[in-house]
Amino acid sequence: MILMIIELLVVLLALYVGSRYGSLALGAISGIGLALLVFGFGMKPGSPPTDVIYIIIAAVTCAGIMQASGGMDWLIQIAEKMLRKHPDRITFLAPLCTFFLTVLVGTGHVVYTLMPIICDIAIKKGIRPERPCGVASIASQVGITCSPIAAAVVAFVTISNANGFDISIPQVLMVSIPACLCGLMAAATASFHRGLDLDKDPEFQKRIQDPAQREYIYGGSVTTLDKEIPQSAKNAVFVFLGALIIIVLFAIFQDILPEYSTVKAIKDAPDFTFSDGTVASAAALAKAKAVIPGITEVSTVKLKMNVIIQIVMITAAAIMILFCKASPQKAVRGAVWQSGMVAVVAIFGIAWLADTYFSNYTDEMQTMLGDIVAKYNWSIAFVFFLVSVLINSQGAVVVSMLPLAYSLGIPGPVLLGVLPSVYGYFFIPNYPSDIATVNFDRSGTTVIGKYLLNHSFMMPGLIHVTVSTLVAYALSMIIY
């Protein structure tokens, strides 16, 4: 038990130090923890989540190519037109815009262009920018559990199918999207009258008494409406959306999935002895594609969805390069591709580290937590949330913690119901989207706070996670 605790401290320390450095360090420093567990404590290495990583690479490449074509500018422009048309409703419309942008692209890092526009509209309308900005930043991350190409959703489906919970991407979205929208609207409602109006805020009024500050706050104007979007950029968006539709159709209509034949070992089949005395296991014979009655057999399997997603995304990226004037060189310099590759490294290191620890202590975990989890299945939501606070990645939380949850005997529908709880990294405001939002708010009303935790994202974040998890849990119990 003492050794188990020491090794857990190694895992937690690696995650903590990595989170302090951020970016690539989160995955890289997890490698130090992994090395200590394997070489220092002699633990058997776990398995890195290769399927999820491949999907992220394919999806991020496709989204990055679309950004390089100018397609992202068109989506931002469409969102801005709607926001400027209804500025008095910006506290509700801004989070919806950032949410659906993330749902489309699979990463929350696409909203940096839209966030200063949200601030500008609020200031010009006399609305306290903290109101729409705080919840819009939360919404930009919430969309990750609602995107058909996001790592968290794909990993949930892949791991669930491997553990006997047969579910597809559309079935996950049927629960996560309405639940997260309910959570966001609850957070937006709570934010609608948050804080003092600008004309009644003594700190803000004092700030604009300085002519330089007044010019900084009111003088500038941030917009994308004056930017001309070429037809090739619009075509890239259509290609990207077409790829998403194809993926969803494949996931809904499983009968149309391509099939192929393979040789598999018959369950509990004995070893086979050749005439020369050589012995081979059923698994080895299946790998060698040797068909032997009673030991191996030919079976037909459908192409897996993780492979389909990769093929469709890479193909769409190629089409945009060939026909939509998208520059690959520009794509790798873009925010979408770079943030996606950082996510790959983070998930690679974190998930491998976590799997190494938990796979070596599965029996002990079942003994310690089995009774609690059996009685209160939903309590796993607190574990997901706390891990997310530490590692700043919803995909990494799913990849590293979902196998453990299934090993503890938690039913798949319960885990689907608590899926929104994997977003907890707003709790400590060190995530790039939150920091950027604070910097974009020229009024100074969106803040980190003197005591770190009293920041502008805490209230909408907690309301969203609570409401969305409750709604998702109810929907999952009703549907499944």
Coordinates of N, CA and C in Angstrom, one line a residue, residues 167-250:
I167 N -21.8 1.9 -28.5 CA -22.4 3.2 -28.7 C -21.7 3.9 -29.8
S168 N -22.4 4.7 -30.6 CA -21.8 5.4 -31.7 C -21.6 6.9 -31.4
I169 N -20.9 7.6 -32.2 CA -20.7 9.0 -32.1 C -22.0 9.8 -32.0
P170 N -22.9 9.6 -33.0 CA -24.2 10.3 -32.9 C -25.0 10.1 -31.6
Q171 N -24.9 8.8 -31.1 CA -25.6 8.6 -29.8 C -25.0 9.3 -28.7
V172 N -23.7 9.5 -28.7 CA -23.0 10.3 -27.6 C -23.5 11.8 -27.8
L173 N -23.5 12.3 -29.0 CA -23.9 13.7 -29.3 C -25.4 13.9 -28.9
M174 N -26.2 12.9 -29.1 CA -27.6 13.0 -28.7 C -27.8 13.4 -27.2
V175 N -26.8 13.0 -26.4 CA -26.9 13.3 -25.0 C -26.1 14.5 -24.7
S176 N -24.8 14.6 -25.2 CA -23.9 15.7 -24.8 C -24.3 17.1 -25.3
I177 N -24.8 17.1 -26.5 CA -25.2 18.4 -27.1 C -26.3 19.1 -26.4
P178 N -27.5 18.4 -26.2 CA -28.6 19.1 -25.5 C -28.2 19.4 -24.0
A179 N -27.5 18.5 -23.4 CA -27.1 18.7 -22.0 C -26.2 19.9 -21.9
C180 N -25.2 20.0 -22.7 CA -24.3 21.1 -22.7 C -24.9 22.5 -23.0
L181 N -25.9 22.4 -23.9 CA -26.6 23.7 -24.3 C -27.4 24.1 -23.1
C182 N -28.0 23.2 -22.4 CA -28.8 23.5 -21.1 C -27.8 24.1 -20.1
G183 N -26.7 23.5 -20.0 CA -25.7 24.1 -19.0 C -25.2 25.5 -19.4
L184 N -25.0 25.7 -20.7 CA -24.5 27.0 -21.1 C -25.6 28.1 -20.9
M185 N -26.8 27.7 -21.3 CA -27.9 28.7 -21.1 C -28.1 29.0 -19.7
A186 N -28.0 28.0 -18.8 CA -28.1 28.3 -17.4 C -27.0 29.3 -16.9
A187 N -25.8 29.0 -17.4 CA -24.6 29.9 -17.1 C -24.8 31.3 -17.6
A188 N -25.3 31.4 -18.9 CA -25.6 32.7 -19.5 C -26.7 33.5 -18.7
T189 N -27.7 32.7 -18.3 CA -28.8 33.4 -17.5 C -28.2 34.0 -16.2
A190 N -27.4 33.2 -15.6 CA -26.8 33.7 -14.3 C -25.8 34.8 -14.5
S191 N -25.3 34.9 -15.8 CA -24.3 36.0 -16.1 C -25.0 37.2 -16.6
F192 N -26.3 37.1 -16.9 CA -27.0 38.2 -17.6 C -26.9 39.6 -16.8
H193 N -27.1 39.5 -15.5 CA -27.0 40.7 -14.7 C -25.8 40.7 -13.8
R194 N -24.8 40.0 -14.2 CA -23.6 39.8 -13.3 C -22.9 41.1 -13.2
G195 N -22.5 41.5 -12.0 CA -21.7 42.7 -11.8 C -22.5 43.9 -12.1
L196 N -21.8 45.1 -11.9 CA -22.4 46.4 -12.2 C -22.4 46.7 -13.6
D197 N -23.4 47.4 -14.1 CA -23.3 47.9 -15.5 C -22.2 48.9 -15.6
L198 N -21.6 49.1 -16.8 CA -20.5 49.9 -16.9 C -20.7 51.4 -16.4
D199 N -21.9 51.9 -16.7 CA -22.2 53.3 -16.2 C -22.3 53.4 -14.7
K200 N -22.4 52.2 -14.0 CA -22.6 52.3 -12.6 C -21.3 51.7 -11.9
D201 N -20.4 51.2 -12.6 CA -19.2 50.6 -12.0 C -18.2 51.7 -11.7
P202 N -17.9 52.0 -10.4 CA -17.0 53.1 -10.0 C -15.6 52.9 -10.5
E203 N -15.1 51.6 -10.6 CA -13.7 51.4 -11.0 C -13.6 51.7 -12.5
F204 N -14.6 51.2 -13.3 CA -14.6 51.5 -14.7 C -14.7 53.0 -15.0
Q205 N -15.6 53.7 -14.3 CA -15.8 55.1 -14.5 C -14.5 55.9 -14.2
K206 N -13.8 55.4 -13.1 CA -12.6 56.1 -12.8 C -11.5 55.8 -13.8
R207 N -11.5 54.7 -14.4 CA -10.5 54.3 -15.5 C -10.7 55.2 -16.7
I208 N -12.0 55.5 -17.1 CA -12.2 56.2 -18.3 C -12.0 57.7 -18.1
Q209 N -11.8 58.1 -16.9 CA -11.5 59.6 -16.7 C -10.1 59.9 -17.3
D210 N -9.3 58.9 -17.4 CA -8.0 59.1 -18.1 C -8.2 59.1 -19.6
P211 N -7.9 60.2 -20.3 CA -8.2 60.3 -21.7 C -7.5 59.1 -22.5
A212 N -6.3 58.7 -22.1 CA -5.6 57.7 -22.8 C -6.3 56.3 -22.6
Q213 N -6.8 56.1 -21.4 CA -7.6 54.9 -21.2 C -8.9 54.9 -21.9
R214 N -9.5 56.0 -21.9 CA -10.8 56.1 -22.6 C -10.7 55.9 -24.1
E215 N -9.6 56.4 -24.7 CA -9.3 56.2 -26.1 C -9.0 54.7 -26.3
Y216 N -8.3 54.1 -25.4 CA -7.9 52.6 -25.6 C -9.2 51.8 -25.5
I217 N -10.1 52.1 -24.6 CA -11.3 51.3 -24.4 C -12.3 51.5 -25.5
Y218 N -12.6 52.8 -25.9 CA -13.7 53.1 -26.8 C -13.2 53.5 -28.2
G219 N -11.9 53.8 -28.3 CA -11.4 54.3 -29.6 C -11.3 53.3 -30.7
G220 N -10.8 52.1 -30.3 CA -10.6 51.1 -31.3 C -11.9 50.3 -31.7
S221 N -11.8 49.6 -32.8 CA -12.9 48.8 -33.2 C -12.4 47.5 -33.8
V222 N -12.8 46.4 -33.4 CA -12.4 45.1 -33.8 C -13.4 44.4 -34.7
T223 N -13.1 44.1 -35.9 CA -14.1 43.5 -36.8 C -13.5 42.7 -37.9
T224 N -14.2 41.7 -38.4 CA -13.8 40.9 -39.6 C -14.7 41.2 -40.8
L225 N -15.6 42.1 -40.6 CA -16.6 42.3 -41.7 C -16.1 43.0 -42.9
D226 N -14.9 43.7 -42.7 CA -14.3 44.4 -43.8 C -13.4 43.5 -44.6
K227 N -13.3 42.3 -44.2 CA -12.4 41.3 -44.8 C -13.1 40.6 -45.9
E228 N -12.6 40.6 -47.2 CA -13.2 39.9 -48.3 C -12.8 38.4 -48.3
I229 N -13.8 37.6 -48.2 CA -13.6 36.1 -48.2 C -13.7 35.5 -49.6
P230 N -12.7 34.9 -50.1 CA -12.7 34.4 -51.5 C -13.6 33.1 -51.5
Q231 N -14.1 32.8 -52.7 CA -14.9 31.6 -52.9 C -14.2 30.3 -52.5
S232 N -12.9 30.3 -52.7 CA -12.2 29.1 -52.4 C -12.2 28.8 -50.9
A233 N -12.2 29.8 -50.1 CA -12.3 29.6 -48.6 C -13.7 29.1 -48.2
K234 N -14.7 29.6 -48.9 CA -16.1 29.1 -48.6 C -16.2 27.6 -49.1
N235 N -15.6 27.3 -50.2 CA -15.6 25.9 -50.7 C -14.9 25.0 -49.7
A236 N -13.8 25.5 -49.1 CA -13.1 24.7 -48.1 C -14.0 24.4 -46.9
V237 N -14.8 25.3 -46.5 CA -15.8 25.1 -45.4 C -16.8 24.0 -45.8
F238 N -17.3 24.1 -47.0 CA -18.2 23.1 -47.5 C -17.6 21.7 -47.5
V239 N -16.4 21.6 -48.0 CA -15.7 20.3 -48.0 C -15.5 19.8 -46.5
F240 N -15.2 20.7 -45.6 CA -15.0 20.3 -44.2 C -16.4 19.8 -43.6
L241 N -17.4 20.6 -43.9 CA -18.7 20.2 -43.4 C -19.2 18.9 -44.0
G242 N -18.9 18.7 -45.3 CA -19.2 17.5 -46.0 C -18.5 16.3 -45.4
A243 N -17.3 16.5 -45.0 CA -16.6 15.4 -44.3 C -17.2 15.0 -43.0
L244 N -17.6 16.0 -42.2 CA -18.3 15.7 -41.0 C -19.6 15.0 -41.2
I245 N -20.4 15.4 -42.2 CA -21.6 14.7 -42.5 C -21.4 13.2 -42.9
I246 N -20.4 13.0 -43.7 CA -20.0 11.6 -44.1 C -19.7 10.8 -42.9
I247 N -18.9 11.3 -42.0 CA -18.6 10.6 -40.7 C -19.8 10.3 -39.9
V248 N -20.7 11.2 -39.7 CA -21.9 11.0 -39.0 C -22.8 10.0 -39.6
L249 N -22.9 10.0 -41.0 CA -23.7 9.1 -41.7 C -23.2 7.6 -41.5
F250 N -21.9 7.5 -41.6 CA -21.3 6.2 -41.4 C -21.6 5.7 -40.0

